[in-house]
Amino acid sequence: MLLLRTLNLFRFRPIRFLFSGGVGFVTVLSMLYILTDIVGIWYLFSFVIAFLIGTTVSFVLQKFFTFGDGTFGARRVSGQAAVYISLAVFNLGVNSLLLYLLVEYAGLHYLVVQFFVSLMIAVWNFLCYRYIFRSIELQSAASSAAPYGPIAIRPREFLMLIGACSLAMTIAFSVSGLYNDRIDTAQYVGEIAAFQALIETGEPVSGRALFKPLPGLVGALLSYLVQPYTALLLINISLVVGFVFALYGLLREVSFDPVYSAIGASWAALAYPVLKYGFGLGTDAWGWFAATLVVFLALRAVRTERLLLLVGASVIGFLGSLAKETAVLGLLFAGVYVLAMMPTWQVRKTAVWLAALSIPFFTMQLLLLGLVLASGGPTFLDWYAENRAGYSASHHHLDYFAGVMFSSFNALLIFAFIGVAAAWQSGDLFRYSWLRVYAPLVIATTPVLLWPIFISRIVFIQALWVIPLGLLGARWLAARTMMPQLSYGLFLLPPAAAIALYFLSGNGSLFEALAQWV
């Protein structure tokens, strides 16, 4: 009888929510205890693992048991998972920060702290879950006619992109070797060692390492399998390939057909900065990949009316900023692009989308800033002042900038100017729909010109607008070529010029090589 009464309680959604959350909560505590006290992993790192496992268990129970949603459609599940994961990432940041502060500074036991923090988050989650599952359902019904689904890539385009990436690696490694030390390589290797000590013994890392911690943390995890140098190399290879495919998706979103999109992405794979810095043991590829992926997601979110994609872009922009500051330029594009939709959307909808873009990023960024400052690390303004004091005089003048732009984009700059002229001639340049995409791309990448170091790896973020405009120019020229066979040569000019410059400079400075050659 008591069992039946207990089971009857599950008719009420709050009871089902508490049960599902309780199972997830017990899962987190159990895994936290096992990993910390039995396996011997540092409590904060073991909490991250336990949190991810508990979140997965909780998602399954909340979806199928609490809200009775038995659908398995890819669109619905992916949408729910995207919001759920975004909320989980936010909760993870708050939970980790409170756990760290209350254990390290208040001297409380980590299990006691986790108990009360979990109760607080449970109330917050119940309010959010009601909105999440309801909003997903309403949005699915409202936008069922909207085009959606992953951008299809045919085998021909896929092979073009993989071939361009493979050729780029072959050229880069043949000139600079497999392990190409950059200016900061020793620093990243040291950060990997620091995060390994953090994971294994709980030894705190410096505030400077926490300022941009992602390379050190990911490298530390990979270093259980490979050496730190190999870990950095594998990370950058993955990021460069990801950047190329993200750019392909971006070009598709701005209405280029699959072949032209593959050509533009191949231009990026074989560009001078990618050959020189992309596979080197630095962090430039983090910024290229994250910014491009955020731009792609923002374009996709607006076109398909899927607000969740914009939330995902906000989270990815934050994660990218944990490695390279240029990653946030993708978010700057998204903000300007959403503002440009105001004449169509009106103020209320624009404000909602801007909030979805801004709140996740700034919330997590403020939490990180508090942790960095508590550990004695620098702020972004401190970082900027250090770079300005060290580089401004020699790396921030017009002649140097002109040389950097030429080495970064070479023939692409000519094609981009022709692309603007072609847009002028066709009238696209004066259409709001055209400007709504291209103007934010230019505006978003302009801040790199304020950075104290004019150098190819930093300026190359402007590929976000140079390559699309270059494609417009090349397509316009190809359409007017008297001999169709010659049009193929047009598309080979940018990578040919970039490869020639790279072989000319080798692993050194292009300016020094040109001075010796002249």
Coordinates of C-alpha atoms in Angstrom, one line a residue:
M1 CA 0.0 0.0 0.0
L2 CA 2.8 2.4 0.9
L3 CA 4.5 1.5 -2.3
L4 CA 1.4 2.4 -4.3
R5 CA 1.1 5.7 -2.6
T6 CA 4.7 6.4 -3.2
L7 CA 4.3 5.6 -6.9
N8 CA 1.2 7.9 -7.1
L9 CA 3.4 10.8 -6.1
F10 CA 5.2 10.4 -9.4
R11 CA 2.1 11.8 -11.1
F12 CA 3.3 15.2 -10.1
R13 CA 6.0 16.7 -12.3
P14 CA 8.0 18.4 -9.5
I15 CA 8.3 15.0 -7.8
R16 CA 9.6 13.4 -11.0
F17 CA 12.0 16.4 -11.4
L18 CA 13.3 15.9 -7.9
F19 CA 13.7 12.2 -8.4
S20 CA 15.5 12.6 -11.7
G21 CA 17.7 15.4 -10.3
G22 CA 18.3 13.3 -7.2
V23 CA 19.6 10.4 -9.3
G24 CA 21.9 12.8 -11.1
F25 CA 23.0 14.3 -7.8
V26 CA 23.8 10.9 -6.3
T27 CA 25.6 10.0 -9.4
V28 CA 27.8 13.2 -9.1
L29 CA 28.5 12.6 -5.4
S30 CA 29.3 8.9 -5.9
M31 CA 31.6 9.5 -8.8
L32 CA 33.2 12.4 -7.0
Y33 CA 33.9 10.2 -4.0
I34 CA 35.2 7.3 -6.1
L35 CA 37.4 9.4 -8.2
T36 CA 38.8 11.6 -5.4
D37 CA 39.1 9.2 -2.4
I38 CA 39.6 5.8 -4.1
V39 CA 41.2 6.6 -7.5
G40 CA 43.1 9.6 -6.1
I41 CA 42.4 12.3 -8.6
W42 CA 42.4 15.9 -7.4
Y43 CA 38.9 16.8 -6.2
L44 CA 38.3 19.7 -8.6
F45 CA 39.2 17.7 -11.7
S46 CA 37.3 14.6 -10.5
F47 CA 34.3 16.9 -10.0
V48 CA 34.4 17.9 -13.7
I49 CA 34.3 14.2 -14.7
A50 CA 31.6 13.4 -12.2
F51 CA 29.6 16.4 -13.3
L52 CA 29.6 15.4 -17.0
I53 CA 28.5 11.9 -16.1
G54 CA 25.8 13.1 -13.8
T55 CA 24.6 15.6 -16.4
T56 CA 24.2 12.8 -19.0
V57 CA 22.2 10.7 -16.5
S58 CA 20.1 13.7 -15.5
F59 CA 19.3 14.7 -19.2
V60 CA 18.0 11.2 -20.0
L61 CA 15.8 11.1 -17.0
Q62 CA 14.5 14.6 -17.3
K63 CA 13.7 14.1 -21.0
F64 CA 12.0 10.7 -20.9
F65 CA 10.7 10.5 -17.3
T66 CA 10.1 14.0 -16.0
F67 CA 8.7 15.6 -19.2
G68 CA 7.6 12.3 -20.8
D69 CA 9.3 13.2 -24.1
G70 CA 9.8 9.9 -25.9
T71 CA 10.8 11.4 -29.3
F72 CA 14.1 10.4 -30.8
G73 CA 14.2 12.8 -33.8
A74 CA 17.7 14.2 -34.4
R75 CA 16.4 17.7 -34.7
R76 CA 14.5 17.6 -31.4
V77 CA 17.1 15.8 -29.4
S78 CA 19.9 17.9 -30.7
G79 CA 18.0 21.1 -29.9
Q80 CA 17.2 19.9 -26.4
A81 CA 20.8 18.7 -25.9
A82 CA 22.2 22.0 -27.1
V83 CA 20.3 24.1 -24.5
Y84 CA 20.8 21.5 -21.8
I85 CA 24.5 21.4 -22.4
S86 CA 24.7 25.2 -22.5
L87 CA 22.9 25.3 -19.1
A88 CA 25.2 22.6 -17.8
V89 CA 28.3 24.5 -18.9
F90 CA 27.0 27.6 -17.0
N91 CA 26.2 25.5 -14.0
L92 CA 29.6 23.9 -14.2
G93 CA 31.3 27.3 -14.1
V94 CA 29.2 28.5 -11.1
N95 CA 29.6 25.1 -9.3
S96 CA 33.3 24.9 -9.8
L97 CA 33.9 28.5 -8.7
L98 CA 31.8 28.1 -5.5
L99 CA 33.4 24.7 -4.8
Y100 CA 36.9 26.2 -5.2
L101 CA 36.3 29.3 -3.1
L102 CA 34.4 27.6 -0.2
V103 CA 36.9 24.7 0.0
E104 CA 40.1 26.7 -0.4
Y105 CA 39.2 29.9 1.4
A106 CA 36.3 28.9 3.8
G107 CA 37.9 25.6 4.7
L108 CA 34.7 23.6 4.3
H109 CA 34.6 19.9 3.3
Y110 CA 34.1 19.4 -0.4
L111 CA 31.2 17.0 0.0
V112 CA 29.3 19.5 2.3
V113 CA 29.9 22.3 -0.2
Q114 CA 28.7 20.2 -3.1
F115 CA 25.6 19.2 -1.2
F116 CA 24.4 22.8 -0.7
V117 CA 25.5 24.1 -4.1
S118 CA 23.6 21.2 -5.7
L119 CA 20.4 22.2 -3.9
M120 CA 20.7 25.7 -5.0
I121 CA 21.3 24.7 -8.6
A122 CA 18.3 22.3 -8.5
V123 CA 15.9 25.1 -7.9
W124 CA 17.4 27.1 -10.8
N125 CA 17.3 24.1 -13.1
F126 CA 13.7 23.3 -12.5
L127 CA 12.7 26.8 -13.6
C128 CA 15.0 26.6 -16.7
Y129 CA 13.9 23.0 -17.7
R130 CA 10.3 24.1 -17.9
Y131 CA 11.3 26.8 -20.3
I132 CA 13.7 24.6 -22.2
F133 CA 11.5 21.7 -23.1
R134 CA 8.5 24.0 -23.7
S135 CA 10.4 26.4 -25.9
I136 CA 11.9 23.6 -27.9
E137 CA 8.4 22.2 -28.6
L138 CA 7.0 25.5 -29.6
Q139 CA 9.9 26.5 -31.7
S140 CA 9.8 23.1 -33.5
A141 CA 6.2 23.7 -34.4
A142 CA 6.7 27.3 -35.4
S143 CA 9.7 26.7 -37.7
S144 CA 8.8 23.3 -39.1
A145 CA 8.8 24.8 -42.6
A146 CA 12.2 26.5 -42.1
P147 CA 15.1 24.9 -44.0
Y148 CA 17.2 22.9 -41.6
G149 CA 19.7 20.1 -41.5
P150 CA 23.5 19.8 -41.8
I151 CA 25.1 21.3 -44.9
A152 CA 25.7 18.4 -47.2
I153 CA 29.2 18.0 -48.5
R154 CA 29.7 15.9 -51.6
P155 CA 32.7 13.5 -51.9
R156 CA 34.3 15.8 -54.5
E157 CA 34.3 18.8 -52.2
F158 CA 35.3 16.7 -49.2
L159 CA 38.3 15.3 -51.1
M160 CA 39.3 18.9 -52.2
L161 CA 39.3 20.1 -48.6
I162 CA 41.2 17.0 -47.3
G163 CA 43.6 17.3 -50.2
A164 CA 44.3 21.0 -49.5
C165 CA 44.9 20.3 -45.8
S166 CA 47.2 17.3 -46.6
L167 CA 49.2 19.4 -49.1
A168 CA 49.5 22.2 -46.5
M169 CA 50.9 19.8 -43.9
T170 CA 53.3 18.3 -46.4
I171 CA 54.7 21.7 -47.4
A172 CA 54.8 23.1 -43.8
F173 CA 56.6 20.0 -42.4
S174 CA 59.0 19.8 -45.3
V175 CA 60.3 23.4 -44.6
S176 CA 60.0 23.7 -40.8
G177 CA 60.1 20.1 -39.6
L178 CA 57.4 18.3 -37.7
Y179 CA 57.9 20.3 -34.5
N180 CA 58.0 23.9 -35.3
D181 CA 58.8 26.0 -32.2
R182 CA 57.2 29.4 -32.1
I183 CA 57.8 32.3 -29.8
D184 CA 55.6 31.0 -27.0
T185 CA 56.1 27.2 -27.4
A186 CA 58.2 26.9 -24.2
Q187 CA 55.4 28.7 -22.3
Y188 CA 52.7 26.3 -23.5
V189 CA 54.8 23.3 -22.7
G190 CA 55.3 24.7 -19.2
E191 CA 51.6 25.3 -18.9
I192 CA 50.9 21.7 -19.8
A193 CA 53.2 20.6 -17.1
A194 CA 51.5 22.9 -14.6
F195 CA 48.0 21.5 -15.5
Q196 CA 49.4 18.0 -15.2
A197 CA 50.5 18.8 -11.7
L198 CA 47.1 20.3 -11.0
I199 CA 45.3 17.2 -12.2
E200 CA 47.6 14.8 -10.3
T201 CA 48.4 16.5 -7.1
G202 CA 46.1 19.6 -6.9
E203 CA 49.1 21.9 -7.0
P204 CA 47.6 25.3 -8.1
V205 CA 48.6 26.9 -11.4
S206 CA 49.6 30.5 -11.8
G207 CA 47.1 33.2 -12.6
R208 CA 48.8 33.8 -15.9
A209 CA 48.3 30.1 -16.9
L210 CA 44.6 30.5 -16.0
F211 CA 44.3 33.6 -18.2
K212 CA 44.2 31.4 -21.3
P213 CA 44.1 27.9 -19.9
L214 CA 42.6 25.8 -22.7
P215 CA 45.9 24.8 -24.5
G216 CA 47.6 23.8 -21.3
L217 CA 44.6 21.8 -20.0
V218 CA 43.9 20.0 -23.3
G219 CA 47.6 19.4 -23.8
A220 CA 47.8 18.0 -20.2
L221 CA 45.1 15.5 -20.9
L222 CA 46.7 14.4 -24.2
S223 CA 50.1 14.2 -22.5
Y224 CA 48.9 11.0 -20.8
L225 CA 49.1 9.5 -24.2
V226 CA 51.8 11.5 -26.1
Q227 CA 54.6 13.9 -25.3
P228 CA 53.7 17.6 -24.8
Y229 CA 55.2 18.6 -28.2
T230 CA 53.2 15.9 -29.9
A231 CA 50.1 17.0 -28.0
L232 CA 50.4 20.6 -29.2
L233 CA 51.0 19.4 -32.8
L234 CA 47.9 17.1 -32.8
I235 CA 45.8 19.9 -31.4
N236 CA 46.8 22.3 -34.1
I237 CA 46.4 19.9 -36.9
S238 CA 42.8 19.2 -35.7
L239 CA 42.1 22.9 -35.4
V240 CA 43.4 23.8 -38.8
V241 CA 41.3 21.1 -40.4
G242 CA 38.3 22.2 -38.4
F243 CA 38.9 25.8 -39.4
V244 CA 39.0 24.8 -43.1
F245 CA 35.7 22.9 -42.8
A246 CA 34.1 25.6 -40.8
L247 CA 35.0 28.1 -43.5
Y248 CA 33.5 25.9 -46.1
G249 CA 30.2 26.0 -44.1
L250 CA 30.5 29.8 -43.7
L251 CA 30.9 30.2 -47.5
R252 CA 27.9 28.0 -48.1
E253 CA 25.8 30.1 -45.7
V254 CA 26.7 33.3 -47.7
S255 CA 25.3 31.6 -50.8
F256 CA 28.3 30.2 -52.6
D257 CA 27.8 26.9 -54.3
P258 CA 29.7 23.8 -53.0
V259 CA 32.5 24.0 -55.5
Y260 CA 33.3 27.7 -54.9
S261 CA 33.0 27.1 -51.2
A262 CA 35.5 24.3 -51.4
I263 CA 37.8 26.5 -53.4
G264 CA 37.6 29.3 -50.9
A265 CA 38.3 27.0 -48.0
S266 CA 41.2 25.4 -49.9
W267 CA 42.7 28.9 -50.3
A268 CA 42.6 29.3 -46.5
A269 CA 44.2 25.9 -46.0
L270 CA 47.2 26.8 -48.2
A271 CA 47.5 30.5 -47.1
Y272 CA 50.8 31.8 -46.0
P273 CA 49.9 32.2 -42.3
V274 CA 48.5 28.7 -42.1
L275 CA 51.7 27.2 -43.6
K276 CA 53.9 29.3 -41.4
Y277 CA 52.0 29.4 -38.1
G278 CA 49.0 27.0 -38.3
F279 CA 51.0 23.8 -37.7
G280 CA 53.6 25.4 -35.5
L281 CA 53.4 24.8 -31.7
G282 CA 51.4 28.0 -30.9
T283 CA 47.8 28.9 -30.4
D284 CA 46.8 30.8 -33.5
A285 CA 44.7 28.0 -35.0
W286 CA 42.4 28.2 -31.9
G287 CA 41.4 31.7 -32.8
W288 CA 40.9 31.0 -36.5
F289 CA 38.8 27.9 -35.8
A290 CA 36.6 29.3 -33.0
A291 CA 35.9 32.7 -34.7
T292 CA 35.0 31.0 -38.0
L293 CA 32.8 28.4 -36.4
V294 CA 31.0 31.1 -34.4
V295 CA 30.4 33.1 -37.6
F296 CA 29.0 30.0 -39.3
L297 CA 26.7 29.3 -36.4
A298 CA 25.4 32.8 -36.2
L299 CA 24.6 32.9 -40.0
R300 CA 23.0 29.5 -39.6
A301 CA 21.0 30.5 -36.6
V302 CA 19.5 33.5 -38.2
R303 CA 18.7 31.7 -41.5
T304 CA 17.0 28.8 -39.8
E305 CA 15.5 30.8 -36.9
R306 CA 17.1 28.6 -34.3
L307 CA 18.1 30.6 -31.3
L308 CA 19.8 27.6 -29.7
L309 CA 22.5 27.8 -32.3
L310 CA 23.3 31.3 -31.2
V311 CA 23.6 30.1 -27.6
G312 CA 26.0 27.5 -28.8
A313 CA 28.0 30.2 -30.7
S314 CA 28.3 32.1 -27.4
V315 CA 29.7 29.1 -25.6
I316 CA 32.1 28.3 -28.4
G317 CA 33.3 31.9 -28.5
F318 CA 34.0 31.7 -24.8
L319 CA 35.9 28.4 -25.1
G320 CA 37.9 29.8 -28.0
S321 CA 38.8 32.9 -25.9
L322 CA 40.4 30.6 -23.4
A323 CA 43.1 30.0 -25.9
K324 CA 43.3 33.0 -28.3
E325 CA 41.8 36.4 -27.9
T326 CA 40.9 36.7 -31.6
A327 CA 38.2 34.0 -31.1
V328 CA 35.9 36.7 -29.7
L329 CA 35.8 38.4 -33.0
G330 CA 33.3 35.8 -34.2
L331 CA 31.0 36.9 -31.4
L332 CA 31.5 40.5 -32.5
F333 CA 30.3 39.6 -35.9
A334 CA 27.3 37.8 -34.5
G335 CA 26.3 40.8 -32.4
V336 CA 26.6 43.2 -35.4
Y337 CA 24.8 40.7 -37.6
V338 CA 21.9 40.4 -35.2
L339 CA 21.6 44.1 -34.8
A340 CA 21.5 44.4 -38.6
M341 CA 18.4 42.2 -38.5
M342 CA 16.5 44.8 -36.4
P343 CA 14.6 46.4 -39.4
T344 CA 13.1 42.9 -40.1
W345 CA 12.8 41.6 -36.5
Q346 CA 11.9 44.7 -34.6
V347 CA 13.4 45.7 -31.2
R348 CA 11.9 42.9 -29.0
K349 CA 13.1 39.9 -31.0
T350 CA 16.5 41.5 -31.6
A351 CA 16.9 42.1 -27.9
V352 CA 16.1 38.5 -27.1
W353 CA 18.7 37.2 -29.6
L354 CA 21.3 39.6 -28.3
A355 CA 20.7 38.4 -24.8
A356 CA 21.0 34.8 -25.9
L357 CA 24.3 35.7 -27.5
S358 CA 25.7 37.8 -24.7
I359 CA 24.6 36.3 -21.4
P360 CA 26.4 32.9 -21.6
F361 CA 29.7 34.5 -22.8
F362 CA 29.8 37.3 -20.3
T363 CA 28.6 35.2 -17.4
M364 CA 31.4 32.6 -17.9
Q365 CA 33.9 35.3 -18.7
L366 CA 33.2 37.2 -15.4
L367 CA 33.6 33.9 -13.5
L368 CA 36.9 33.2 -15.2
L369 CA 38.1 36.8 -14.6
G370 CA 37.3 36.4 -10.9
L371 CA 39.3 33.2 -10.7
V372 CA 42.2 34.7 -12.6
L373 CA 42.3 37.8 -10.4
A374 CA 42.1 35.7 -7.3
S375 CA 45.1 33.8 -8.5
G376 CA 47.1 36.9 -9.3
G377 CA 46.8 36.7 -13.1
P378 CA 46.5 39.6 -15.6
T379 CA 43.4 41.1 -17.0
F380 CA 43.0 41.6 -20.8
L381 CA 44.0 45.2 -20.4
D382 CA 47.2 44.2 -18.6
W383 CA 47.9 41.7 -21.4
Y384 CA 47.3 44.4 -24.0
A385 CA 49.6 46.9 -22.2
E386 CA 52.4 44.3 -22.0
N387 CA 52.2 43.6 -25.7
R388 CA 52.0 47.3 -26.6
A389 CA 55.1 48.0 -24.5
G390 CA 57.1 45.2 -26.0
Y391 CA 56.1 45.4 -29.7
S392 CA 54.4 48.6 -30.7
A393 CA 57.5 50.5 -32.0
S394 CA 58.8 47.8 -34.3
H395 CA 55.6 46.0 -35.4
H396 CA 53.0 48.7 -35.6
H397 CA 53.6 51.0 -38.5
L398 CA 52.2 51.4 -42.0
D399 CA 55.0 49.8 -43.9
Y400 CA 55.0 46.8 -41.7
F401 CA 51.3 46.5 -42.0
A402 CA 51.3 46.7 -45.8
G403 CA 53.9 43.9 -45.9
V404 CA 51.9 41.7 -43.5
M405 CA 48.7 42.2 -45.5
F406 CA 50.5 41.2 -48.7
S407 CA 52.1 38.1 -47.2
S408 CA 48.8 37.1 -45.5
F409 CA 46.6 37.4 -48.6
N410 CA 48.8 38.1 -51.6
A411 CA 46.7 37.5 -54.8
L412 CA 43.5 37.3 -52.7
L413 CA 43.7 41.0 -52.0
I414 CA 43.5 41.7 -55.8
F415 CA 40.6 39.3 -56.2
A416 CA 38.8 40.9 -53.2
F417 CA 39.1 44.4 -54.7
I418 CA 37.7 43.0 -58.0
G419 CA 34.9 41.3 -55.9
V420 CA 33.9 44.7 -54.5
A421 CA 33.9 46.2 -58.0
A422 CA 31.8 43.4 -59.3
A423 CA 29.3 43.8 -56.4
W424 CA 29.2 47.6 -57.3
Q425 CA 28.5 46.9 -60.9
S426 CA 25.8 44.3 -60.2
G427 CA 24.1 46.5 -57.6
D428 CA 24.6 44.0 -54.8
L429 CA 26.8 46.5 -53.0
F430 CA 23.8 48.8 -52.5
R431 CA 21.5 46.0 -51.3
Y432 CA 20.8 45.8 -47.6
S433 CA 20.8 42.0 -47.7
W434 CA 24.3 42.0 -49.1
L435 CA 25.7 44.6 -46.7
R436 CA 24.0 42.9 -43.8
V437 CA 26.5 40.0 -44.2
Y438 CA 29.6 41.6 -45.5
A439 CA 29.7 44.8 -43.4
P440 CA 29.6 42.8 -40.1
L441 CA 32.5 40.6 -41.4
V442 CA 34.6 43.7 -42.0
I443 CA 33.6 45.4 -38.8
A444 CA 34.2 42.3 -36.7
T445 CA 37.8 41.8 -37.8
T446 CA 38.8 45.4 -37.7
P447 CA 40.0 45.3 -34.1
V448 CA 43.0 43.2 -35.1
L449 CA 44.4 46.5 -36.5
L450 CA 44.4 47.9 -33.0
W451 CA 46.6 45.2 -31.7
P452 CA 50.2 46.2 -31.1
I453 CA 51.6 43.5 -33.3
F454 CA 51.0 43.5 -37.1
I455 CA 51.8 39.9 -38.0
S456 CA 50.4 37.4 -40.4
R457 CA 49.0 35.0 -37.8
I458 CA 46.9 37.8 -36.2
V459 CA 45.9 39.7 -39.3
F460 CA 44.8 36.4 -41.0
I461 CA 41.5 36.6 -39.0
Q462 CA 40.5 39.0 -41.7
A463 CA 40.2 36.0 -44.0
L464 CA 36.6 36.0 -42.9
W465 CA 35.9 38.8 -45.3
V466 CA 38.9 38.7 -47.7
I467 CA 38.1 35.1 -48.9
P468 CA 34.4 35.7 -49.6
L469 CA 35.1 38.9 -51.5
G470 CA 38.0 37.2 -53.3
L471 CA 35.7 34.4 -54.4
L472 CA 33.3 37.0 -55.8
G473 CA 36.1 38.5 -57.8
A474 CA 37.5 35.2 -59.0
R475 CA 34.0 34.1 -60.1
W476 CA 33.4 37.4 -61.9
L477 CA 36.8 37.1 -63.8
A478 CA 36.2 33.4 -64.6
A479 CA 32.8 34.2 -66.1
R480 CA 34.5 36.7 -68.5
T481 CA 37.5 34.6 -69.5
M482 CA 37.5 34.1 -73.3
M483 CA 39.1 30.6 -72.8
P484 CA 37.3 28.5 -70.1
Q485 CA 40.5 26.5 -69.5
L486 CA 42.3 29.7 -68.3
S487 CA 39.7 30.2 -65.6
Y488 CA 41.1 27.2 -63.6
G489 CA 44.4 29.0 -63.4
L490 CA 42.7 32.0 -61.7
F491 CA 41.8 29.9 -58.8
L492 CA 45.3 28.5 -58.5
L493 CA 46.9 31.9 -58.2
P494 CA 46.3 32.6 -54.4
P495 CA 47.7 29.3 -53.1
A496 CA 50.6 29.4 -55.6
A497 CA 51.6 32.8 -54.4
A498 CA 51.3 31.8 -50.8
I499 CA 53.3 28.7 -51.2
A500 CA 56.0 30.6 -53.2
L501 CA 56.3 33.2 -50.4
Y502 CA 56.5 30.5 -47.8
F503 CA 59.3 28.7 -49.5
L504 CA 61.0 32.1 -49.9
S505 CA 60.9 32.9 -46.2
G506 CA 61.4 29.3 -45.0
N507 CA 61.0 29.2 -41.2
G508 CA 62.3 32.7 -40.8
S509 CA 61.1 36.2 -41.5
L510 CA 59.7 37.1 -44.9
F511 CA 61.0 40.6 -44.6
E512 CA 64.6 39.4 -43.9
A513 CA 64.4 37.0 -46.8
L514 CA 63.1 39.7 -49.2
A515 CA 65.9 42.1 -48.0
Q516 CA 68.5 39.5 -48.8
W517 CA 67.0 38.6 -52.1
V518 CA 66.8 42.2 -53.2

